[in-house]
XYZ file of C-alpha atoms in Angstrom:
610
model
C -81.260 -56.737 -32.246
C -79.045 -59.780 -30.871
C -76.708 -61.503 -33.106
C -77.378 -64.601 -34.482
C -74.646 -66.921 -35.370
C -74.448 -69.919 -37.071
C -71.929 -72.255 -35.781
C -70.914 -75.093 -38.663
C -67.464 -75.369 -36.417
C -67.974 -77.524 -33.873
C -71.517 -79.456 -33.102
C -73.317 -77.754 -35.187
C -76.434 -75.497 -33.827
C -77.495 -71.792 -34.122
C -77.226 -69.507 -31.065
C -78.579 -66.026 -30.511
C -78.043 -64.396 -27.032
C -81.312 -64.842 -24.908
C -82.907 -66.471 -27.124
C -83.344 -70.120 -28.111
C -83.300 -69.858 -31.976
C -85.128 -72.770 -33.875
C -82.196 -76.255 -35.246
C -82.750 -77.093 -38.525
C -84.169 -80.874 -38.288
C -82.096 -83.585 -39.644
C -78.316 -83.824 -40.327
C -78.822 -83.513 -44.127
C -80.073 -80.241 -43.675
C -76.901 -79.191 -41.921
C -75.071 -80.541 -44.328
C -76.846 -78.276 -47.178
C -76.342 -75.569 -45.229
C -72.422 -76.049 -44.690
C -72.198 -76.956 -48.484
C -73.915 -73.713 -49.424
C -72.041 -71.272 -46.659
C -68.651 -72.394 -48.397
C -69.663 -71.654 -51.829
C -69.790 -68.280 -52.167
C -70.170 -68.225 -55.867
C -73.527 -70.522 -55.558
C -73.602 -73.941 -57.047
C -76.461 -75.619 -59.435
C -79.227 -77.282 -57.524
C -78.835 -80.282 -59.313
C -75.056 -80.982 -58.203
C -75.896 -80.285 -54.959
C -79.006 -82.812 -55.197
C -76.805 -85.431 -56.745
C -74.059 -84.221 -54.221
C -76.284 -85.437 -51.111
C -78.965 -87.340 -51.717
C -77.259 -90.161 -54.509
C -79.780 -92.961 -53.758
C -82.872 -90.820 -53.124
C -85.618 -91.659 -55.442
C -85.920 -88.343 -56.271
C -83.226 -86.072 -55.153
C -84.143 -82.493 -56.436
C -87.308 -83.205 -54.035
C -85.160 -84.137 -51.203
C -82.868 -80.734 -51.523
C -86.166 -78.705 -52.028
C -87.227 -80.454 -48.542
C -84.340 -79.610 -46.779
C -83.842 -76.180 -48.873
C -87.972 -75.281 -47.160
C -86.497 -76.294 -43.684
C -83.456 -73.809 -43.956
C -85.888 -71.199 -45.024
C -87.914 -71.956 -42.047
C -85.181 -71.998 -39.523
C -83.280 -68.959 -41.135
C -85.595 -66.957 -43.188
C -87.373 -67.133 -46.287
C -85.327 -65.361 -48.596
C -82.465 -66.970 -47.397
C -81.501 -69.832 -49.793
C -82.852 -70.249 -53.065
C -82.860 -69.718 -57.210
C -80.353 -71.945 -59.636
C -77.331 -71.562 -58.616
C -78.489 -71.730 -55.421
C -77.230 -69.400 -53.029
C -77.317 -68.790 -49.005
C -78.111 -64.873 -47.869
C -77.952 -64.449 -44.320
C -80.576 -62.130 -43.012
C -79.715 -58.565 -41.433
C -77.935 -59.867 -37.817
C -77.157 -63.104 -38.753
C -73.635 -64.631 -39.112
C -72.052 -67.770 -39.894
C -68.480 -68.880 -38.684
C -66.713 -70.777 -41.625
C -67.721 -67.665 -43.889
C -66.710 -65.364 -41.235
C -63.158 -67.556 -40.641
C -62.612 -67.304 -44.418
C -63.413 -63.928 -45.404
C -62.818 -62.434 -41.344
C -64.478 -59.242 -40.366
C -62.728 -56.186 -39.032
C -64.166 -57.315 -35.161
C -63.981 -60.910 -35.806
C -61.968 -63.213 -33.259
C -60.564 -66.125 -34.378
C -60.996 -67.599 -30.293
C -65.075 -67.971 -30.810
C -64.334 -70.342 -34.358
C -63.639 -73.574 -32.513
C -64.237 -77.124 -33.496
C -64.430 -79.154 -36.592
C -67.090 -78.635 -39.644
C -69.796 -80.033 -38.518
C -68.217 -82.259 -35.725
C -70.005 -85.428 -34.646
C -71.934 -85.856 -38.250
C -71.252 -88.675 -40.542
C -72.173 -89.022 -44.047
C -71.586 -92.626 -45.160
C -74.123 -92.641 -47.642
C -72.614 -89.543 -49.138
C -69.177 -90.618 -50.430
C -68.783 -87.649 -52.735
C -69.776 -85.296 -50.218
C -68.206 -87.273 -47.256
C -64.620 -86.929 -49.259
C -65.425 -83.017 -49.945
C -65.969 -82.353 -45.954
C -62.686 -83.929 -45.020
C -61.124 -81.610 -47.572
C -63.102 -78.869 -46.096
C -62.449 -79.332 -42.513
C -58.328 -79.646 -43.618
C -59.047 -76.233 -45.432
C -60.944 -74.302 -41.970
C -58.532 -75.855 -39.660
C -55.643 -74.043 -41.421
C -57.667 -71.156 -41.849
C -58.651 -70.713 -38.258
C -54.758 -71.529 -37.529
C -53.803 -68.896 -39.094
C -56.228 -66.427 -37.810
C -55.032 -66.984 -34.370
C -51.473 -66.905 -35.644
C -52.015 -63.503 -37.063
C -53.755 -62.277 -34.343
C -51.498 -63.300 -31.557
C -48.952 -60.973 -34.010
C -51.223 -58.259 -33.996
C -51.637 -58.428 -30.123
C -48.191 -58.689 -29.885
C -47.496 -55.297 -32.301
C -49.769 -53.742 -30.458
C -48.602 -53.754 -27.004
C -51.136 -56.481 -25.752
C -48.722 -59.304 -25.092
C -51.114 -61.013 -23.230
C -53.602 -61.599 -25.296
C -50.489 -62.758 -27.572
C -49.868 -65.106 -24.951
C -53.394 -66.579 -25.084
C -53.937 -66.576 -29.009
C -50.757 -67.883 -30.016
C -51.440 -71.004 -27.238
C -54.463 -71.919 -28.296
C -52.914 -71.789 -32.187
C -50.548 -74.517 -30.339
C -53.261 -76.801 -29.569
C -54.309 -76.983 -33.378
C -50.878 -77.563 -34.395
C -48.497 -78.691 -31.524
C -45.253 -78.250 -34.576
C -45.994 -75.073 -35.629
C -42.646 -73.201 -34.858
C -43.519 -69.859 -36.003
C -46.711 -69.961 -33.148
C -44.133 -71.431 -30.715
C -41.876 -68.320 -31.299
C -44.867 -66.036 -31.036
C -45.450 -67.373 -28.121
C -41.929 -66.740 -26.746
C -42.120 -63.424 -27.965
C -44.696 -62.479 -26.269
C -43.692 -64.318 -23.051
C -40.557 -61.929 -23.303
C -42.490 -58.740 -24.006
C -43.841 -59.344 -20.741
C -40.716 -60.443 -18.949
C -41.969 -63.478 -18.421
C -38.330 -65.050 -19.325
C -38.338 -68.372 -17.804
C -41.702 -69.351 -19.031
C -39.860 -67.914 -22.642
C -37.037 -70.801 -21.663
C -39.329 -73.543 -20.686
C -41.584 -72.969 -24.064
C -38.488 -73.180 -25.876
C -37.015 -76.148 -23.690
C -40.809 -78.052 -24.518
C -40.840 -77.096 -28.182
C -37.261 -78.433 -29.108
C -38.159 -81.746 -27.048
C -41.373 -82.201 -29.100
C -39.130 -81.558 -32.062
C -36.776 -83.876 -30.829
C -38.751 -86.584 -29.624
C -41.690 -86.835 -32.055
C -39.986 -85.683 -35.687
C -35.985 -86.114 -34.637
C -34.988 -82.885 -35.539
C -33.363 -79.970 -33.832
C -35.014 -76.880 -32.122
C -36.517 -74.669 -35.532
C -34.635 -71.395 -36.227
C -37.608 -69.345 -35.435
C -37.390 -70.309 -31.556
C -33.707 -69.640 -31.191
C -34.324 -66.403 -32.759
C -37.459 -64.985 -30.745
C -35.329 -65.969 -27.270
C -33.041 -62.947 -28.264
C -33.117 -59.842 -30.135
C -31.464 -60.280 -33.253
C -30.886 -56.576 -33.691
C -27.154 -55.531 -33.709
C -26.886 -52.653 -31.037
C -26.662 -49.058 -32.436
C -22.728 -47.659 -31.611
C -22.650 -44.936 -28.607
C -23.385 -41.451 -29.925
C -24.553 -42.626 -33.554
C -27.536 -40.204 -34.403
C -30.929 -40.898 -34.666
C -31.448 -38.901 -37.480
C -33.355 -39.225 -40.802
C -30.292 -39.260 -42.666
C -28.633 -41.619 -40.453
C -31.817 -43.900 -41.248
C -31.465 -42.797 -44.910
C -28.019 -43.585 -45.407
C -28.606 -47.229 -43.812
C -31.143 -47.622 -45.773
C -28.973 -46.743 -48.785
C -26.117 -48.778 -48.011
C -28.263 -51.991 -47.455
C -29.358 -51.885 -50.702
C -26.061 -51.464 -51.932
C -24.951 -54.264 -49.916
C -27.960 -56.581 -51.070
C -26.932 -55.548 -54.881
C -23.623 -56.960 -54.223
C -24.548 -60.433 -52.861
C -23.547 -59.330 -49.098
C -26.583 -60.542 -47.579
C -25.381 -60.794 -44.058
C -24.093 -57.147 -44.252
C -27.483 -55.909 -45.968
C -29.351 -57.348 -43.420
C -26.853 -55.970 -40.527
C -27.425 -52.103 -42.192
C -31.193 -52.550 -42.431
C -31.968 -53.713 -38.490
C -29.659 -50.658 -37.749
C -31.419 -48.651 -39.751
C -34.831 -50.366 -38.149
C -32.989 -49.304 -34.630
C -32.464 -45.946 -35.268
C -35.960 -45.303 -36.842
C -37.390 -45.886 -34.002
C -35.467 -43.908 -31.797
C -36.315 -40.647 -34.549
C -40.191 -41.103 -33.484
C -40.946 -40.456 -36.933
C -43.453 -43.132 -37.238
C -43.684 -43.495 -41.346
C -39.672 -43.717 -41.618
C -39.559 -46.793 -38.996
C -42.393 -48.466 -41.416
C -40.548 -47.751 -43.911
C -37.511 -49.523 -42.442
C -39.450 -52.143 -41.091
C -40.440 -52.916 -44.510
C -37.542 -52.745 -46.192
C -35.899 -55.196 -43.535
C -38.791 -57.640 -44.111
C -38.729 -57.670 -47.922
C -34.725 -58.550 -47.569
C -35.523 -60.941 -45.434
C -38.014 -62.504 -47.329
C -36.561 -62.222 -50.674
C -32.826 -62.345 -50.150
C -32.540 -64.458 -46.501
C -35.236 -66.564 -47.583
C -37.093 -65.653 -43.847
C -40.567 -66.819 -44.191
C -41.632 -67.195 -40.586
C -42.750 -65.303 -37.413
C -39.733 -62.788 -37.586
C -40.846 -61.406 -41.012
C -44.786 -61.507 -40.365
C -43.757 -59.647 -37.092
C -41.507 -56.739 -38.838
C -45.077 -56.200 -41.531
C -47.129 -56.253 -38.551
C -45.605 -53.493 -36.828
C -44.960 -51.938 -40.150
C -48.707 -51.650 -40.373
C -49.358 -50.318 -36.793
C -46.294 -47.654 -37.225
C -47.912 -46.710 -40.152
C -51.196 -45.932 -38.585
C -53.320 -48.938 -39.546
C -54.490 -51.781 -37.522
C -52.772 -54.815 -37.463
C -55.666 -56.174 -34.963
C -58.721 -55.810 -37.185
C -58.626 -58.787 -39.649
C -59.480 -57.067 -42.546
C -59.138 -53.399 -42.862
C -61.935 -51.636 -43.506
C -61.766 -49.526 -46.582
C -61.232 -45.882 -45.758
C -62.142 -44.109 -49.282
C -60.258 -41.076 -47.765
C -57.286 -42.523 -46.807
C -54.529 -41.378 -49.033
C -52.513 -43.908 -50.988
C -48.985 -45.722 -49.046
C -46.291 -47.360 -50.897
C -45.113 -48.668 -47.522
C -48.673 -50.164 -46.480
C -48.846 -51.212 -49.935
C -45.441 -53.273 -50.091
C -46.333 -54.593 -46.077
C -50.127 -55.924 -46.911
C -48.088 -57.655 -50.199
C -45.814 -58.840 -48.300
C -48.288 -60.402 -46.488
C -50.045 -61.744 -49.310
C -47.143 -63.466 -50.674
C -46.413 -64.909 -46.918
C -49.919 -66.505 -46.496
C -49.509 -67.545 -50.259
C -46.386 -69.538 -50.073
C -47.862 -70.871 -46.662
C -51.083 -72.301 -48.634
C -53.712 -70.049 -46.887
C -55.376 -68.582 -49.665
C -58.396 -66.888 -48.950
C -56.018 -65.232 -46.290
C -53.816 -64.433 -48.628
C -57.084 -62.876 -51.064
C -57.505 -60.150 -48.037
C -54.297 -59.158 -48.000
C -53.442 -58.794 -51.576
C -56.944 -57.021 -51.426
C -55.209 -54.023 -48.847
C -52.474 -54.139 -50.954
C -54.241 -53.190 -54.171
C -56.357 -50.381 -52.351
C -53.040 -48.852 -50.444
C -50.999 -48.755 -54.250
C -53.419 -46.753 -56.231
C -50.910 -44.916 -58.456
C -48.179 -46.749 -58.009
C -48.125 -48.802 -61.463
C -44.998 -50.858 -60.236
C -46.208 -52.523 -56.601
C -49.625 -53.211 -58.531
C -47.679 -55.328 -61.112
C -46.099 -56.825 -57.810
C -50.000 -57.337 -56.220
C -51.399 -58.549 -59.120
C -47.884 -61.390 -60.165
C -48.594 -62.767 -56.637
C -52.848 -62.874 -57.050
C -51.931 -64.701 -60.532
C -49.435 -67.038 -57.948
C -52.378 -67.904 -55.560
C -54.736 -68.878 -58.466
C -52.632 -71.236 -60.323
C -51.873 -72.896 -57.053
C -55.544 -73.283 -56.023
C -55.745 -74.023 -59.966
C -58.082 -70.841 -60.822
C -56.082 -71.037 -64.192
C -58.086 -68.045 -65.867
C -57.803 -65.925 -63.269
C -54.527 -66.818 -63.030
C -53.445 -66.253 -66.776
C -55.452 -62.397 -66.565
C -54.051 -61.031 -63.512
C -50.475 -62.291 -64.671
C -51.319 -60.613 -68.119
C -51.805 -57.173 -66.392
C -48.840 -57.788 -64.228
C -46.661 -57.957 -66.831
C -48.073 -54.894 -68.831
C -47.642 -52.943 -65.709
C -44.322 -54.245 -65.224
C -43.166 -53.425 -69.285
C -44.646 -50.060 -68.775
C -43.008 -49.508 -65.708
C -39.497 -50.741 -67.180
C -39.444 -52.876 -64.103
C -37.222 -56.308 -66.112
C -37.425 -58.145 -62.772
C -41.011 -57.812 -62.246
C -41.613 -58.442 -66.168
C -39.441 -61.916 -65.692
C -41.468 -63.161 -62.636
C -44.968 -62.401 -64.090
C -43.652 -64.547 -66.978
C -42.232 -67.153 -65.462
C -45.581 -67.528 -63.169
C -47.587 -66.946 -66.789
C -44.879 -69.853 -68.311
C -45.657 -72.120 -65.503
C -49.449 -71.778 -65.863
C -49.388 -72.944 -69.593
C -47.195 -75.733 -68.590
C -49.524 -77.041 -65.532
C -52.306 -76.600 -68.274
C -50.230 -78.673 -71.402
C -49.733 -75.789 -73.457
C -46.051 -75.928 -73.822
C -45.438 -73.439 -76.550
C -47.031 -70.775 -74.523
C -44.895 -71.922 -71.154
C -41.517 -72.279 -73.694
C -42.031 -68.608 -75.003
C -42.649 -67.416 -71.637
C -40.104 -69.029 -69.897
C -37.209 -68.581 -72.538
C -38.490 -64.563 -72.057
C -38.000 -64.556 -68.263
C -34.827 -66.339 -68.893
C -33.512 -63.530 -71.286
C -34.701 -60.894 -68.649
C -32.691 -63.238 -65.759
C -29.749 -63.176 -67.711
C -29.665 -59.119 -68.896
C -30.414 -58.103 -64.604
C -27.763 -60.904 -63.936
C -30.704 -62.227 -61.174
C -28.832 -66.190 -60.377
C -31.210 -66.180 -57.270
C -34.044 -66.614 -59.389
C -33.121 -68.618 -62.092
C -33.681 -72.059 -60.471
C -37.476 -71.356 -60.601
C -37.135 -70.415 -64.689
C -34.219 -72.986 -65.323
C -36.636 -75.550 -63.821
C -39.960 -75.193 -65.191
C -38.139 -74.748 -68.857
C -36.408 -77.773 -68.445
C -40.033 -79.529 -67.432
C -41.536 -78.010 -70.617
C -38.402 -79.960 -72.824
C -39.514 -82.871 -70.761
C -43.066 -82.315 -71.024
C -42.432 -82.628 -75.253
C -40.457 -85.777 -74.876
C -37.014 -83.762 -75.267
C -34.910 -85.151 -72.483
C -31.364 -84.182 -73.815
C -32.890 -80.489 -73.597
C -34.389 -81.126 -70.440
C -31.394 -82.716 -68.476
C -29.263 -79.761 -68.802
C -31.287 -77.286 -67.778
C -33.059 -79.810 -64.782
C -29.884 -80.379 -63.667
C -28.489 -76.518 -63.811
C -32.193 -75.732 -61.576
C -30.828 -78.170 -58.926
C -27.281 -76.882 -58.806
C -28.161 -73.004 -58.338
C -30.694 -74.128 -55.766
C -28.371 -76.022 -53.747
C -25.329 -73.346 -54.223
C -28.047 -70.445 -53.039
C -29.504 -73.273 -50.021
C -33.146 -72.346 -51.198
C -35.357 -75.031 -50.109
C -38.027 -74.041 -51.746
C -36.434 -74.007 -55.256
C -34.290 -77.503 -54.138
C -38.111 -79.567 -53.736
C -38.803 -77.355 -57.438
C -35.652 -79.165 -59.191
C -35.920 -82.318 -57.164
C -39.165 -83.196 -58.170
C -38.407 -81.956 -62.078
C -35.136 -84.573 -61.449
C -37.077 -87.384 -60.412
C -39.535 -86.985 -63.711
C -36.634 -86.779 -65.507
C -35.563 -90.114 -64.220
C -38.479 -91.902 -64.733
C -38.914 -90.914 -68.391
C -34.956 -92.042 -68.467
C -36.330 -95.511 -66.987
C -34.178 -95.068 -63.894
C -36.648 -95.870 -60.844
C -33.971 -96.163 -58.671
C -32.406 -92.384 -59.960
C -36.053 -91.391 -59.233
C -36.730 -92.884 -55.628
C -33.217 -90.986 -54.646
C -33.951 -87.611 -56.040
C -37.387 -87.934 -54.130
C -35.899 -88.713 -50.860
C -33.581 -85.626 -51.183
C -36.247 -83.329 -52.017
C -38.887 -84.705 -49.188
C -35.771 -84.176 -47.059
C -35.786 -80.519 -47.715
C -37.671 -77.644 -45.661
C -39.702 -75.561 -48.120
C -41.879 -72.969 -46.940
C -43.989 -73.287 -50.101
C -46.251 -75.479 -49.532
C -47.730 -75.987 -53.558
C -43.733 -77.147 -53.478
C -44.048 -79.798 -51.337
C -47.216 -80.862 -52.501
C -46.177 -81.993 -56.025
C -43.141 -83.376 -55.124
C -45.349 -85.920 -52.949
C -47.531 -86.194 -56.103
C -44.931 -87.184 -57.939
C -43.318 -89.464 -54.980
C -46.384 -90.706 -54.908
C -46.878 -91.841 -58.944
C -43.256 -93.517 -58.426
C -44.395 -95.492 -55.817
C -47.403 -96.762 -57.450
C -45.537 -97.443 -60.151
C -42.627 -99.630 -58.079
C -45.880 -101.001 -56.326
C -44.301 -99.920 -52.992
C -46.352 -99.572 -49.858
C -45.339 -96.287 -49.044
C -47.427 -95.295 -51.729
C -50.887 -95.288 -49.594
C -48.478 -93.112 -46.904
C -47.544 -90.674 -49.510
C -51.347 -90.436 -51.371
C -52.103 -89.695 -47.816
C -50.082 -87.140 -46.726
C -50.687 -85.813 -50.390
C -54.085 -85.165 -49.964
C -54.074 -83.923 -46.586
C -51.712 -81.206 -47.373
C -53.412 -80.126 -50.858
C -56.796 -79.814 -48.514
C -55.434 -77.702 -46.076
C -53.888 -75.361 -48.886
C -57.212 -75.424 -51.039
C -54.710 -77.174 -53.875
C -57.627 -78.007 -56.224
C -55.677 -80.253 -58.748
C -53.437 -81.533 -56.250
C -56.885 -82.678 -54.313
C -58.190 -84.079 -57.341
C -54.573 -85.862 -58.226
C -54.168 -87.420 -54.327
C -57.962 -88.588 -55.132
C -56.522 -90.238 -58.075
C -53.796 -92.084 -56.706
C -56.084 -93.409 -54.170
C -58.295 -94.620 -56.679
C -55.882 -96.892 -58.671
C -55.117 -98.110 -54.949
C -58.468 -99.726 -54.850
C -60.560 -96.280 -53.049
C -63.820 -96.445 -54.460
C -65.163 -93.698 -52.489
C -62.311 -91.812 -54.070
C -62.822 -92.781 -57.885
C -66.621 -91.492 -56.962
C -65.060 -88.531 -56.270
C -62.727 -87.514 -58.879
C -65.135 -86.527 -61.601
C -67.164 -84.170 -59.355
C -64.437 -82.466 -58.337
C -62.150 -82.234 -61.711
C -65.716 -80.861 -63.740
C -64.458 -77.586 -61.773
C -60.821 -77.575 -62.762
C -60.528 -76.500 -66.466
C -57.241 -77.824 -67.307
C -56.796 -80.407 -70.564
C -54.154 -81.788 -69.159
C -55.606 -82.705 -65.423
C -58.651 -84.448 -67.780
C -56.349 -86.255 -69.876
C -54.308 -87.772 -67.225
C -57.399 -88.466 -65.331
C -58.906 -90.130 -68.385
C -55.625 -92.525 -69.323
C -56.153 -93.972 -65.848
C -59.797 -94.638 -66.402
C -61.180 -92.092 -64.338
C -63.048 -89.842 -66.540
């Protein structure tokens, strides 16, 4: 039987090969349809009445019109009960579920277009502010699919097709520089060099022309191998590999960074010249992890190492999502690379990307009680960004069990800083103050400076949270410092935003503008970063009554869509509401009644909004 596909992406219609499948009549009926396909958990039927039909005379009777007319165009046991719920019939598919949750033969080339392009719903204000959030949210998702398939392609020996995937990622997002280095990557792979030049040559005058800045990092590096040469004669042996391997982490113990990451591409090098396929994963991995966690490498050269990690390994970095092979024995080293990738698409804001790859990882580290505690700190990471504070809180709670059990101290002090960090997003401070001052004791006993801006940071917010500002400064101000003497820009936007509250509880709006304008100057790869620093940029604004604060609510809410920030959504919402968006103060309390956090309600509520 043909496949029949829904296509929300794009005009939308429903297509099945040879045959011309019946259109569900009337745009409101599309517009059930898309609501329903991206909520997988069902919703109640008389949300999603009030949700689209607010000035019907009787809206449960319109949804139960269009709800007959999706039964008739799709099947009739395809929408229905309270919480209603769509259940596509044997051969049919639909393309934002499939570009969320991707199948192991999906390509990301045939989801094209935005949510249902060419509709308007300007009697829906509620639902008119939810599909701009939603078409943010598939853009990035369907960005990154091509991104991580172009890598995949390129892993695999089809540079080609990494030619063609990572181009047409390009046309969604013209500054992307880790596509742009893809690209060159796979323009090199097929010694296609000048084209690799003039890609470079057109990226750094895009960069140069439209945002004043300098070619990115990630281009200069893909236009030459970054891999020291192995010396004449050194053998490619196991325990040539081994003893690199060895010595990198001795290096990396010591602070020598540079020399770590020297030992470990050797090691990568001669790996692969040994044929032995697990050992080169295993140095692949290794390389990545430094990178990531030492170098502070978030971008194309890292997601490249994992990917060929994966196919050295004997997995397929083209299929999407893996399919689950009960037989397959357990693999630290798939484990750690799927994790890796996790954390990547994490810190990037793709979370339901991230979900399948933390997903791999939890499958490939049955048994190993220490890279679960790893899995599960970074699943508790991705819900308190998308603020899924319970599941956030439970995973974090088994992380650090595992961890304790494990006698892993580093593991134990990130799960509780992430745990410490939840209670204060939430206003539970003496739950974040015993959590954090626990993850600082832990810092302190494995002597771990690179990670005490985070800790420093958020326990200096939780002072400042209880109106302590003489505890607060010191600590606020020691965050910033260790940021700036490790050059972590991710941790720098952390402590600038934490300086700027400081300053405004201190009264100092001018303190608080120039803290803002450092950290928004910074380059963070994490993008829930970023995103609170412009919600806080964005509250100092309002409150100097500067223009730039439409700008900033702006750029706020486009960013939390795209990451599926849930509070930060609901907070831009709120900004634009006290600067006169009435569509937007419609919107607030639908989409906060899904957020359980006291603290989100309570702010919400002092400005009225509640």
């Amino acid at each position: 039987m043909a496949e029949t596909w829904i296509r929300l992406l794009g005009p939308p219609r429903i297509e099945s090969a040879g045959t011309a499948p019946r259109q569900p009549r009337g745009r409101k009926a599309w517009a059930v349809l898309a609501y329903l396909a991206l909520q997988p958990g069902g919703t109640g039927r008389a949300r999603t009445a009030a949700l689209l039909f607010p000035d019907a005379e009787d809206p449960l009777g319109a949804l139960r019109w269009n709800l007959s007319e999706l039964r008739r165009t799709i099947g009739a046991e395809s929408v229905g009960g309270d919480p209603l719920r769509l259940v596509l019939p044997a051969g049919w598919n639909c393309d934002v579920m499939a570009a969320l949750a991707p199948s192991k033969d999906a390509d990301p080339r045939t989801f094209d277009g935005e949510l249902l392009e060419g509709l308007a719903f300007a009697d829906c204000p509620v639902f008119e502010s939810w599909l701009e959030d939603q078409r943010h949210r598939l853009e990035n998702a369907v960005l990154t699919l091509l991104y991580e398939a172009s890598l995949a392609a390129l892993a695999a020996g089809r540079a080609d097709d990494a030619v063609d995937l990572a181009t047409r990622a390009l046309h969604l997002d013209p500054f992307n520089a880790d596509c742009h280095a893809v690209l060159i990557k796979a323009l090199v792979s097929l010694g296609e060099y000048r084209r690799a030049r003039e890609q470079a040559d057109k990226c750094r005058e895009l960069y140069r022309r439209e945002l004043g800045l300098g070619v990115p990092a990630e281009v200069r590096r893909a236009l030459s191998d970054a891999a020291p040469p192995a010396e004449p004669g050194l053998p490619a042996s196991s325990a040539a590999v081994r003893s690199y391997l060895d010595a990198a982490e001795a290096s990396l113990s010591a602070g020598s960074v540079d020399r770590g990451l020297e030992q470990l591409r050797l090691a990568a090098e001669l790996a692969q010249r040994t044929g032995d396929h697990h050992l080169l994963a295993e140095s692949l991995v290794t390389l990545s992890g430094a990178l990531i966690h030492q170098a502070g490498g978030r971008g194309a050269e890292v997601a490249d190492l994992l990917h060929r990690a994966l196919k050295s390994e004997g997995l397929d970095p083209e299929s999407l999502r893996e399919a689950h092979n009960p037989g397959r024995p357990a693999s630290r080293v798939a484990a750690a690379a799927y994790r890796e990738l996790g954390y990547l698409s994490v810190q990037r804001g793709i979370p339901d990307r991230a979900a399948g790859w933390l997903e791999q990882a939890a499958r490939a580290a049955d048994g190993f009680d220490d890279e679960r505690s790893r899995i599960l700190a970074i699943q508790g990471m991705a819900a308190s960004d998308t603020a899924h504070y319970g599941e956030a809180l439970a995973a974090l709670a088994e992380s650090s069990r595992l961890a304790t059990a494990a006698g892993g101290r580093r593991l134990l002090a990130f799960s509780q800083a992430l745990t410490g960090r939840v209670h204060l997003l939430r206003g539970d401070l003496e739950p974040a103050a015993e959590c954090l001052d626990r993850a600082q004791e832990l810092i302190a006993a494995e002597h771990w400076t690179a990670f005490e801006p985070f800790v420093a940071g958020l326990r200096g917010e939780t002072f400042l949270a209880a109106g302590r500002l003489e505890d607060a400064a010191p600590l606020i101000d020691r965050s910033w410092v260790m940021a700036d003497v490790a050059g972590d820009h991710c941790y720098l936007t952390l402590a600038a935003g934490a300086k700027a509250r400081l300053s405004m509880a201190l009264n100092d709006q001018a303190a608080a503008e120039s803290w803002l304008k450092r950290g928004l100057d910074t380059t963070p790869w994490y993008l829930w970063y970023r995103a609170r620093l412009l919600d806080t940029a964005t509250e100092v604004a309002i409150d100097a009554g500067s223009p730039a604060a439409g700008d900033y609510a702006d750029r706020l809410g486009t960013m939390a869509s795209r990451g599926a920030l849930r509070e930060l959504v609901v907070r831009a919402h709120s900004h634009r509401a006290v600067l006169g968006d009435t569509a937007a103060a419609e919107t607030i309390p639908w989409l906060a009644k899904d957020i359980d956090n006291p603290a989100l309600n309570e702010y919400l509520a002092r400005r009225g909004q509640l």
